[in-house]
CSV table of C-alpha atoms and ligand atoms in Angstrom, one decimal:
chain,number,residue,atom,x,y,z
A,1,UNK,CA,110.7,116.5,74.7
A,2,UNK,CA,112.2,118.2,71.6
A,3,UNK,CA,111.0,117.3,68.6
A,4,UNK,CA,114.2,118.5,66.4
A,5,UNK,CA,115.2,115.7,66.5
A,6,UNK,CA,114.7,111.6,66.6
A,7,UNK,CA,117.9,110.9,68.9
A,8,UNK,CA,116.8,110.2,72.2
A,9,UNK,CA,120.2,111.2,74.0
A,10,UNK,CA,119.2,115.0,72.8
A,11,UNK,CA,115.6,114.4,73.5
A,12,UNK,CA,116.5,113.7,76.8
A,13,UNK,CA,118.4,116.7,77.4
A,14,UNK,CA,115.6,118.7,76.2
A,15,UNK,CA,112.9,117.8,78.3
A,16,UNK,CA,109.7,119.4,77.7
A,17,UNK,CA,108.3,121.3,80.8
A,18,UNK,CA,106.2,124.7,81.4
A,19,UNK,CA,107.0,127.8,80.5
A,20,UNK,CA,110.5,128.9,81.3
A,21,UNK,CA,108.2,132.2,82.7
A,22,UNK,CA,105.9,130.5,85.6
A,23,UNK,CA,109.9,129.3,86.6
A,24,UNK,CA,111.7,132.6,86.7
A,25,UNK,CA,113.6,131.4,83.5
A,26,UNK,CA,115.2,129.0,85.6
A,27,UNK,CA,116.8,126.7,83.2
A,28,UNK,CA,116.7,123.6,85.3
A,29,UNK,CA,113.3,122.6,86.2
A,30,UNK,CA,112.7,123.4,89.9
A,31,UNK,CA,111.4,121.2,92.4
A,32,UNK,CA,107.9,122.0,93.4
A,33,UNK,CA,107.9,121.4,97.4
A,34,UNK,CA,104.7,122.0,98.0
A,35,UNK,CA,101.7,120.2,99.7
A,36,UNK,CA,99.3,122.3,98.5
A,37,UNK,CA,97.9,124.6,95.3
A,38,UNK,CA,96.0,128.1,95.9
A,39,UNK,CA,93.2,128.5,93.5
A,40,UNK,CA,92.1,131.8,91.8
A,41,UNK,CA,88.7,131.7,93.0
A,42,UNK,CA,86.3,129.3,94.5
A,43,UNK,CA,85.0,128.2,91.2
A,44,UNK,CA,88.6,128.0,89.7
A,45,UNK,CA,88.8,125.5,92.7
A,46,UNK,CA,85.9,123.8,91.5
A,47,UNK,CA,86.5,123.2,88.3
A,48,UNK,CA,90.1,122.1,88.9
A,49,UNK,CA,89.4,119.6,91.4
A,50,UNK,CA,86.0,118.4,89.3
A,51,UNK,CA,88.5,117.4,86.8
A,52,UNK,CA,86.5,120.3,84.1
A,53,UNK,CA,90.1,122.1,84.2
A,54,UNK,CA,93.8,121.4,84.0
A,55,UNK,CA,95.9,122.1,87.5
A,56,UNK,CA,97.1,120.9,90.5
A,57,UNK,CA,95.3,120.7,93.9
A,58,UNK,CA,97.3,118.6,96.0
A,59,UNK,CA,101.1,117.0,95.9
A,60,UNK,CA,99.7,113.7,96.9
A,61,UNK,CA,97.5,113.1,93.7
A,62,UNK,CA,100.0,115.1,91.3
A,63,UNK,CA,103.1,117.8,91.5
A,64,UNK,CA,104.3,120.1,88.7
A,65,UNK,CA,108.0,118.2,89.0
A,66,UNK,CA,106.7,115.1,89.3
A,67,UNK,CA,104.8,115.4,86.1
A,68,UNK,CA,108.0,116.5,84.5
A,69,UNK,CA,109.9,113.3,85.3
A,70,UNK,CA,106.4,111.1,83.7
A,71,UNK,CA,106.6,112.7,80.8
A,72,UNK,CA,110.5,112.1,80.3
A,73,UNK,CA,109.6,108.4,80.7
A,74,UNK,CA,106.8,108.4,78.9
A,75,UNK,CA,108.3,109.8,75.6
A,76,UNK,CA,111.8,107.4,76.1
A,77,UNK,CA,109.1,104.4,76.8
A,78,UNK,CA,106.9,105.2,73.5
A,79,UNK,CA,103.6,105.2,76.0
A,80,UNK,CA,100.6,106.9,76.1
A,81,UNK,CA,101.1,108.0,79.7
A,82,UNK,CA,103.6,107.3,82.6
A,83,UNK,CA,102.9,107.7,86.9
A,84,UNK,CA,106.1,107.7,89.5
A,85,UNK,CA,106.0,106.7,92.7
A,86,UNK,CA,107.7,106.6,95.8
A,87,UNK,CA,109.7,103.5,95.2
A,88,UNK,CA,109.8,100.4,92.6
A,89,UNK,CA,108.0,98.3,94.5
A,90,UNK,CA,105.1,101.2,95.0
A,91,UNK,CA,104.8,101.3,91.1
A,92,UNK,CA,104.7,97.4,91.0
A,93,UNK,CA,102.1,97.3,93.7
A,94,UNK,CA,99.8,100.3,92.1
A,95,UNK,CA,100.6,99.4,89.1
A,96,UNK,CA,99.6,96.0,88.9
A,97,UNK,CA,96.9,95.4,92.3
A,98,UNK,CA,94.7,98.5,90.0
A,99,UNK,CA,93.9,95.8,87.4
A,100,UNK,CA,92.9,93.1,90.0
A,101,UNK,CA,90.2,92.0,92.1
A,102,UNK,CA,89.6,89.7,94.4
A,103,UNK,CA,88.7,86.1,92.6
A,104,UNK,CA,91.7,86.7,89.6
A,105,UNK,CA,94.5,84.6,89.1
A,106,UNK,CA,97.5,86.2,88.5
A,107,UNK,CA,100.7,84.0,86.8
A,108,UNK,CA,103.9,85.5,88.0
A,109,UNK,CA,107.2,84.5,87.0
A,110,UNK,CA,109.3,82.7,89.6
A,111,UNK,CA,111.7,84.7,89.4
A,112,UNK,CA,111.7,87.9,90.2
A,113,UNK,CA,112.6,90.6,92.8
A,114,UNK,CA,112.6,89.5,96.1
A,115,UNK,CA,109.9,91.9,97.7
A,116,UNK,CA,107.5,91.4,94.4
A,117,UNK,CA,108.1,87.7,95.5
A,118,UNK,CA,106.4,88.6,98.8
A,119,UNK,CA,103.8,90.6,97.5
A,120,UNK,CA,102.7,88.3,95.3
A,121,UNK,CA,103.2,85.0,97.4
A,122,UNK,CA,101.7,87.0,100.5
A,123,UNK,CA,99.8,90.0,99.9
A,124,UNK,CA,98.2,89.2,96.8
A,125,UNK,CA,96.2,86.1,98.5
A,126,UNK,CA,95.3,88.3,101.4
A,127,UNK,CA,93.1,90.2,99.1
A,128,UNK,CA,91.8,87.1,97.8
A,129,UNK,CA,93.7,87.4,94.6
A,130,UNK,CA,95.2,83.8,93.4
A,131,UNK,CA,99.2,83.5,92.4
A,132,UNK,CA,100.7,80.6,90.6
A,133,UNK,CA,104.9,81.5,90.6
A,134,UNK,CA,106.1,79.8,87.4
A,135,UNK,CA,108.9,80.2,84.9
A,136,UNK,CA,107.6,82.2,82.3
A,137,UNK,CA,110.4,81.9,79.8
A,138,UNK,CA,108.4,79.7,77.7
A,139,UNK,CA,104.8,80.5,76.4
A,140,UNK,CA,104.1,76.6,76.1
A,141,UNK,CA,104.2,76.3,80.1
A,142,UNK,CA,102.5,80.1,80.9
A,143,UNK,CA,99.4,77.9,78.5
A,144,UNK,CA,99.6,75.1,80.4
A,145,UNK,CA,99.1,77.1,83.5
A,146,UNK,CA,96.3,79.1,82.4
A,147,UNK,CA,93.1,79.2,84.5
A,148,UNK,CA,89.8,80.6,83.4
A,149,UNK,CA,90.0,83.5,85.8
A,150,UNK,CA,93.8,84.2,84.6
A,151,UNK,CA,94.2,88.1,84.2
A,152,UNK,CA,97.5,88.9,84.5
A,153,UNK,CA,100.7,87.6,83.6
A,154,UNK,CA,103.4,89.5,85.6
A,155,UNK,CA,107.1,88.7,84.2
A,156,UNK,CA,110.8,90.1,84.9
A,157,UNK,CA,113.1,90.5,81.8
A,158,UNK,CA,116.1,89.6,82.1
A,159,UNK,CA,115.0,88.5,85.8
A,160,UNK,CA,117.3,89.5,88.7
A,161,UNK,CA,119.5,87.6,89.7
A,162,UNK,CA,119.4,84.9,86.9
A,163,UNK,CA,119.0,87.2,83.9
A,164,UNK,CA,116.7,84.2,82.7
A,165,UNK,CA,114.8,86.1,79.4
A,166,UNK,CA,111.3,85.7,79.1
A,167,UNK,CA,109.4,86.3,75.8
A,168,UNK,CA,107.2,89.9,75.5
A,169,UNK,CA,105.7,89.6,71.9
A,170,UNK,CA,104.7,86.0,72.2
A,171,UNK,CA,102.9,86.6,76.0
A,172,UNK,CA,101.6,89.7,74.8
A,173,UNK,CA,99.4,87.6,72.0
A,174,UNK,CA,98.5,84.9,74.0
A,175,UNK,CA,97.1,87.3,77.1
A,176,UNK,CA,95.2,89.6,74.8
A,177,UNK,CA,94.3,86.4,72.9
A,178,UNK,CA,92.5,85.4,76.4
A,179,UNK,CA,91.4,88.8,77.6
A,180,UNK,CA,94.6,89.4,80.2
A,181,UNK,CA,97.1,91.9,80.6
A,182,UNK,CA,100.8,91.6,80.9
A,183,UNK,CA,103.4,93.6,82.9
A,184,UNK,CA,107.1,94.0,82.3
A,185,UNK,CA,109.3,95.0,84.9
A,186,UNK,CA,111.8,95.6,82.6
A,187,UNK,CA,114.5,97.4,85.2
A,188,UNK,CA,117.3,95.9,84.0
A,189,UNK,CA,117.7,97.2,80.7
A,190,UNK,CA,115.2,100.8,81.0
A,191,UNK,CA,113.6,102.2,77.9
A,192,UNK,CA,116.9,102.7,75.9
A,193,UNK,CA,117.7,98.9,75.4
A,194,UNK,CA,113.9,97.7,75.1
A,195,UNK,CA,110.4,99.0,75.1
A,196,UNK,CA,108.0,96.5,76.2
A,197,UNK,CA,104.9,98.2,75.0
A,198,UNK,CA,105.8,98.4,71.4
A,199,UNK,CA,106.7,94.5,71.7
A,200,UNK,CA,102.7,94.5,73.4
A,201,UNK,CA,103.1,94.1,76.8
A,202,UNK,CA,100.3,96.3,78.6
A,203,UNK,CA,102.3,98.4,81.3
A,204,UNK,CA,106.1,98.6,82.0
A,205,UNK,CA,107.4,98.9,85.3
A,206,UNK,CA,111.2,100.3,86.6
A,207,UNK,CA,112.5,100.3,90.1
A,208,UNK,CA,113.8,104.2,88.8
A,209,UNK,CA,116.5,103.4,92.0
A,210,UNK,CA,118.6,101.8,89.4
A,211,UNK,CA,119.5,102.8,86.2
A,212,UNK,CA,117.2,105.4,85.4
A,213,UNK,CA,118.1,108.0,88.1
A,214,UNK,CA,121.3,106.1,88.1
A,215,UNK,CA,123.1,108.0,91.2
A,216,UNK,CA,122.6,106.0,93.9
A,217,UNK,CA,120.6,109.1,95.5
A,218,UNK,CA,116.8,108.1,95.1
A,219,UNK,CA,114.5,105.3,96.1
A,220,UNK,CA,111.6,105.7,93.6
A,221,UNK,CA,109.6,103.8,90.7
A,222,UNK,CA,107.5,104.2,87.2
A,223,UNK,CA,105.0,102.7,85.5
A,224,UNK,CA,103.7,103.3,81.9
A,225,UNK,CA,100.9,101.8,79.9
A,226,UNK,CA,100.1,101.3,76.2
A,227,UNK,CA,96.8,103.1,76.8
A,228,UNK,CA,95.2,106.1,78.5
A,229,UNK,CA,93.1,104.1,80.1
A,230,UNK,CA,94.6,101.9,81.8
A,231,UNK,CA,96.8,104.6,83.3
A,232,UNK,CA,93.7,106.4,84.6
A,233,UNK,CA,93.2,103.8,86.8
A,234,UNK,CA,96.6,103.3,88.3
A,235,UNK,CA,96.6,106.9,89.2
A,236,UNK,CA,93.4,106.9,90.7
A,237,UNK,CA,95.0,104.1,93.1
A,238,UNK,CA,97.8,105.7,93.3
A,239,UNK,CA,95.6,108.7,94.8
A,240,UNK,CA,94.2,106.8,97.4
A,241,UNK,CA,97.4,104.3,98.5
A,242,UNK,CA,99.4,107.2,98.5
A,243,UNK,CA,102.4,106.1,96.7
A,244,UNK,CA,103.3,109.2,94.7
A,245,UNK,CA,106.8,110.6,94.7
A,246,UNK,CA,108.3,113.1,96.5
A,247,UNK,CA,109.2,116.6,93.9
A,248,UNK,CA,112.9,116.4,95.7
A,249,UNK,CA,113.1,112.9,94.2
A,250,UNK,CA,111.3,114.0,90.7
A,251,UNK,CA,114.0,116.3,90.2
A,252,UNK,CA,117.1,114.3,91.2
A,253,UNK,CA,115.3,111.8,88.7
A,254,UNK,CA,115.2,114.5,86.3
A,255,UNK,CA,118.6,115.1,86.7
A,256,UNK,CA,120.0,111.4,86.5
A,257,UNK,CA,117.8,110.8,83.5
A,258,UNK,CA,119.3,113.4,81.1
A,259,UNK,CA,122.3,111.2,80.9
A,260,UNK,CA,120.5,108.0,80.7
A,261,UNK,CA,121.6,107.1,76.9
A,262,UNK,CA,125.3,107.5,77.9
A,263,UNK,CA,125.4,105.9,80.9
A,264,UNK,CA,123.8,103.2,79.3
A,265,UNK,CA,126.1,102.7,77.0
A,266,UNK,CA,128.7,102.6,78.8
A,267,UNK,CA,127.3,100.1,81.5
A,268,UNK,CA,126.6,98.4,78.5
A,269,UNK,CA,130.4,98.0,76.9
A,270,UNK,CA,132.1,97.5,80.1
A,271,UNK,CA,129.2,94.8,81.6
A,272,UNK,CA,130.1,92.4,78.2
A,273,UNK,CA,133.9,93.2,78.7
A,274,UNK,CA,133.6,92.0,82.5
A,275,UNK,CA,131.3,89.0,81.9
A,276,UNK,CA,133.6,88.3,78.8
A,277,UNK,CA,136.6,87.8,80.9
A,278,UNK,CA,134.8,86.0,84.0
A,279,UNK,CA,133.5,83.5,81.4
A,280,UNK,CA,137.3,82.9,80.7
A,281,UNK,CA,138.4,83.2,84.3
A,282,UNK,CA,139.5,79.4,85.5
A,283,UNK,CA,138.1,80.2,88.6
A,284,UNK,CA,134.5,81.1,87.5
A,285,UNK,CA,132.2,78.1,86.5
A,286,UNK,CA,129.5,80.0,84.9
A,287,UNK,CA,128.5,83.5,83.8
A,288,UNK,CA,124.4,84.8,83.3
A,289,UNK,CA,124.9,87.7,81.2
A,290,UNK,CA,122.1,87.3,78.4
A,291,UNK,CA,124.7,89.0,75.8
A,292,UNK,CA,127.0,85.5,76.0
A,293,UNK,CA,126.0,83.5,73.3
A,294,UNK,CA,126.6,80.7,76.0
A,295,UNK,CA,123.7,82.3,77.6
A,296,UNK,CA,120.1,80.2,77.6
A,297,UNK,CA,118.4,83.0,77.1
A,298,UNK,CA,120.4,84.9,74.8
A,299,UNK,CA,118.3,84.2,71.2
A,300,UNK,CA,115.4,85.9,72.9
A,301,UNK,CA,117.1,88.9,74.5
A,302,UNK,CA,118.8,89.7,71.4
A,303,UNK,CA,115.1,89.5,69.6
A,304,UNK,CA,113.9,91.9,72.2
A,305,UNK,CA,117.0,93.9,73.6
A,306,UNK,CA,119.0,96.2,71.6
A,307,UNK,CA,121.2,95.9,74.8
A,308,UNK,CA,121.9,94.1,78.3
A,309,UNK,CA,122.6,96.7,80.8
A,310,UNK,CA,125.5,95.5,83.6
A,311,UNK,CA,123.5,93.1,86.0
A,312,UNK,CA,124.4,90.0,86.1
A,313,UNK,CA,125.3,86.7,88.4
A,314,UNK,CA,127.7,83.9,88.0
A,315,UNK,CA,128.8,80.8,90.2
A,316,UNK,CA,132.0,80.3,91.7
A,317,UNK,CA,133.0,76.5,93.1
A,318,UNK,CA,132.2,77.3,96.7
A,319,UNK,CA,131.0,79.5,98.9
A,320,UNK,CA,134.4,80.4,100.6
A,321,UNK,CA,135.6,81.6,97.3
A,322,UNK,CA,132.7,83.9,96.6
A,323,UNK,CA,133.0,85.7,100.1
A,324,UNK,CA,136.6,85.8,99.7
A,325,UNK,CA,136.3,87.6,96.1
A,326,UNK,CA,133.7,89.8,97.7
A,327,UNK,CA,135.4,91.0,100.5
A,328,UNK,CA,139.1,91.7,98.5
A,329,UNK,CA,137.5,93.6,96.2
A,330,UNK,CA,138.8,97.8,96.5
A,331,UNK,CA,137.0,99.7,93.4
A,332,UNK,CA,133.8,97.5,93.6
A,333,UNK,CA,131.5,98.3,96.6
A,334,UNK,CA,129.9,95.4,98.7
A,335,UNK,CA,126.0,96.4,98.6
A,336,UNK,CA,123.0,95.4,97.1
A,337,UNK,CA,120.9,97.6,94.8
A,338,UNK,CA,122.6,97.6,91.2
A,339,UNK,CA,122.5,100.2,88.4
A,340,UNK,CA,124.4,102.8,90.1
A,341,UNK,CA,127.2,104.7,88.5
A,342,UNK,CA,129.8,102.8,90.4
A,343,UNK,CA,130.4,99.1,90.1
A,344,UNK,CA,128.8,97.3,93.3
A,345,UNK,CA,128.8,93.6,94.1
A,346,UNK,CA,126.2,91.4,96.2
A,347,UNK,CA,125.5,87.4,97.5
A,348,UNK,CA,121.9,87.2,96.1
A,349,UNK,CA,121.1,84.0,98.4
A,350,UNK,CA,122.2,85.8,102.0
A,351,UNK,CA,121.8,89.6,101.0
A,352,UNK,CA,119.1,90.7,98.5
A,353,UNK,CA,117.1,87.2,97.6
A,354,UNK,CA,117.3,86.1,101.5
A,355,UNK,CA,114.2,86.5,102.3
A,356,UNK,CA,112.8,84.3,99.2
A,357,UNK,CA,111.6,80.2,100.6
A,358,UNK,CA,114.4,78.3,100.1
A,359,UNK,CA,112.4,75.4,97.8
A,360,UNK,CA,111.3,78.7,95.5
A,361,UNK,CA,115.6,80.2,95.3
A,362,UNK,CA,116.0,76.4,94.1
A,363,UNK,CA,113.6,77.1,91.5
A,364,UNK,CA,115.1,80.4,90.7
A,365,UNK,CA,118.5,79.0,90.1
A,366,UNK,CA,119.8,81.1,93.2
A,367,UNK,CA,122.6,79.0,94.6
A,368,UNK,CA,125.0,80.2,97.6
A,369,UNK,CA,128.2,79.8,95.3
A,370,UNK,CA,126.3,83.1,93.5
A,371,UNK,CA,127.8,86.7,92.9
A,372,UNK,CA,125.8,89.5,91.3
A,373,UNK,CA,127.6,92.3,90.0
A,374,UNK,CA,126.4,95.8,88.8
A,375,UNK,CA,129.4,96.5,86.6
A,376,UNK,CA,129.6,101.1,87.1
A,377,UNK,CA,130.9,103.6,84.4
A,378,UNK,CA,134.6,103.2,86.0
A,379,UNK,CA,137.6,102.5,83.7
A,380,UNK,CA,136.7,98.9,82.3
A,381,UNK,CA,140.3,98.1,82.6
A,382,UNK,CA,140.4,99.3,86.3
A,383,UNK,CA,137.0,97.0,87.3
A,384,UNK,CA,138.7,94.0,85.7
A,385,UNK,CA,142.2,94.4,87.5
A,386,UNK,CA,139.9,94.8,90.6
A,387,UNK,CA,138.2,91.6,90.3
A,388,UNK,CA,141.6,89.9,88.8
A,389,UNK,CA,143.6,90.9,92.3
A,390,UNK,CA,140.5,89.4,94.2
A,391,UNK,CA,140.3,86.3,92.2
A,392,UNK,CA,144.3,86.0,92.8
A,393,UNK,CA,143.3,85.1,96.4
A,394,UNK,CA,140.6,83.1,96.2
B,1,PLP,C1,115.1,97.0,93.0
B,1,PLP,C2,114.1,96.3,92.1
B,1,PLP,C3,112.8,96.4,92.4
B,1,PLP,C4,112.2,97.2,93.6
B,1,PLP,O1,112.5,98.5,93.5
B,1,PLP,P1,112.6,99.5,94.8
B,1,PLP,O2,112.9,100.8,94.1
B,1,PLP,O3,113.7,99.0,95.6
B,1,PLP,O4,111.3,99.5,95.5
B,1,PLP,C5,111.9,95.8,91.6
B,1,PLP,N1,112.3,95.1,90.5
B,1,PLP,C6,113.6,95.0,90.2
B,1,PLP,C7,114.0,94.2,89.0
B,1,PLP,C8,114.6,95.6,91.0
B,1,PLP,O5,115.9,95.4,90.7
């Protein structure tokens, strides 16, 4: 990206890519559909796939637009190198099965997405890798559940649907203190409200579905790493599980990411002026939005967080009411996913977290009197007026 200047709303507008002249000057960055790469001779061929010269050979191990998309993420995320993939849960899986073998123990926050849940309660055991599923918002308990064969510590922050915080700086020096790693999957807030691997963590992971392509229009999902290293080998797994992402979705990635610093504000102001006036709302007994100072977490996302996104949960006293409020709703869209430019609205415990045991929602905090909202870039006052003519009749 451009280095005129430090602001990273400009930098993202001035993404750096290949000459203008391999493109036909085209001004946006085109979308590479291609499977394959001719070479210029056999020994050009040669020396591009035996790694001895720079190129492409084949869209499943790397794509021109692709590449494009990385290094956006890579210079917002301050790492040394970032891979996309076909979806978040592909970057999660890569990202994170690379650095273990069979024999490792892996401690994973309880809380978490609800297909990471799976993989790491089911999957990860089936390759012989152990899993304890803790709450990792306090170092003193990740310690106490230390084994000698820990090597990762895998954490969501702020964890969907809770928002529970979780601390990066003080993991990050108690894993490297004991020869682990730890991930962030830090989807909730992306790169412009807090950059995990600057506050140590060892790779970052987004579901790019949400905020960063931001549209609604794309399944896909990063990862990034503090060192070269460590990247080389989550590529090289990503080579061989196949996990890459499409071009088509590189560039509508590309696309939704030049506006990333606005949209994030603004998700940002109007997510604290709708929790601000749930938290007052009679009919609301309790909001999760890490930016209330009524929040558990909140000392340690305002340590870490410059920001707090739009995703958030709160209870309402019964069940009835929270269908009621989610079916009268007109602006706000019933459907899971969240960090999409319009404002959508979900029941974690039947919709998105369903599938999680119900002793581990417990756990979670996941209750069926839960709403999750993903407050959009609409009018604030039209989002509030939404919610206040559906909490009228509830
Ligand atoms: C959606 C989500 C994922 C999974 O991403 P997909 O793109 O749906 O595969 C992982 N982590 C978090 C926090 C998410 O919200």
């Amino acid at each position: 990206m451009t280095s005129h200047t430090n602001d990273v709303s400009t930098q993202l507008l001035h993404p750096e890519h290949p000459t203008t002249k391999n493109c036909m000057h085209s001004h946006a960055f085109p979308i590479f559909q291609t499977s394959t790469y001719s070479f210029e001779s056999t020994e050009h061929g040669a020396n591009i796939c035996g790694g001895k010269a720079d190129g492409h050979v084949y869209s499943r191990i790397s794509n021109p637009t692709v590449e494009v998309f990385e290094n956006m993420v890579k210079e917002v995320e301050h790492a040394a190198a970032s891979a996309a993939f076909g979806s978040g849960m592909g970057a999660i899986h890569t990202a994170t099965f690379a650095h273990v073998k069979s024999g490792d123990h892996v401690i994973c926050s309880d809380t978490i997405y609800g297909c990471a849940v799976s993989l790491f309660t089911h999957w990860a055991p089936h390759f012989g890798i152990e899993v304890s599923m803790i709450d990792t918002s306090n170092v003193e308990n990740i310690k106490s559940n230390w084994k000698q064969n820990t090597k990762m510590v895998y954490f969501e922050t702020p964890a969907n649907p809770t928002n529970r915080v979780s601390p990066i700086a003080e993991t990050a020096t108690l894993c490297h203190e004991r020869g682990a790693r730890l991930v962030v999957d830090g989807t909730f807030t992306t790169p412009i409200f807090m950059r995990p691997l600057e506050l140590g963590a060892d790779i970052v992971v987004h579901s790019v579905t949400k905020y960063i392509n931001g549209h609604g229009d794309v399944v896909g999902g990063v990862a990034s790493t503090k060192t070269k290293e460590d990247m080389d080998i989550i590529k090289e797994f990503r080579k061989d599980a196949g996990s890459l992402m499409s071009p088509h979705d590189a560039f509508l990635c590309i696309r939704g990411m030049k506006t990333l610093a606005m949209r994030m504000k603004m998700h940002n102001e109007n997510g604290m002026a709708v929790a601000q006036y749930l938290e007052k709302h009679e009919k609301i007994e309790k909001v999760n939005h890490p930016g209330l100072e009524s929040f558990e977490g909140h000392e340690i996302a305002i340590k870490q967080q410059t920001g707090f996104g739009s995703t958030f949960s709160f209870e309402m006293k019964s069940f009835e009411a929270a269908k009621t409020l989610m079916e009268k709703v007109k602006i706000c869209t019933l459907a899971v996913s969240l960090g999409c430019i319009d404002t959508l609205i979900e029941h974690p415990a039947s919709m998105t977290h369903a599938g999680v045991p119900e002793t581990l929602m417990k756990q979670q905090g996941i209750s069926k009197t839960m709403v999750r909202i993903s407050v959009g870039i609409e009018k604030v006052e039209d989002i509030i007026h939404d919610l206040e003519q559906a909490l009228e009749q509830c």
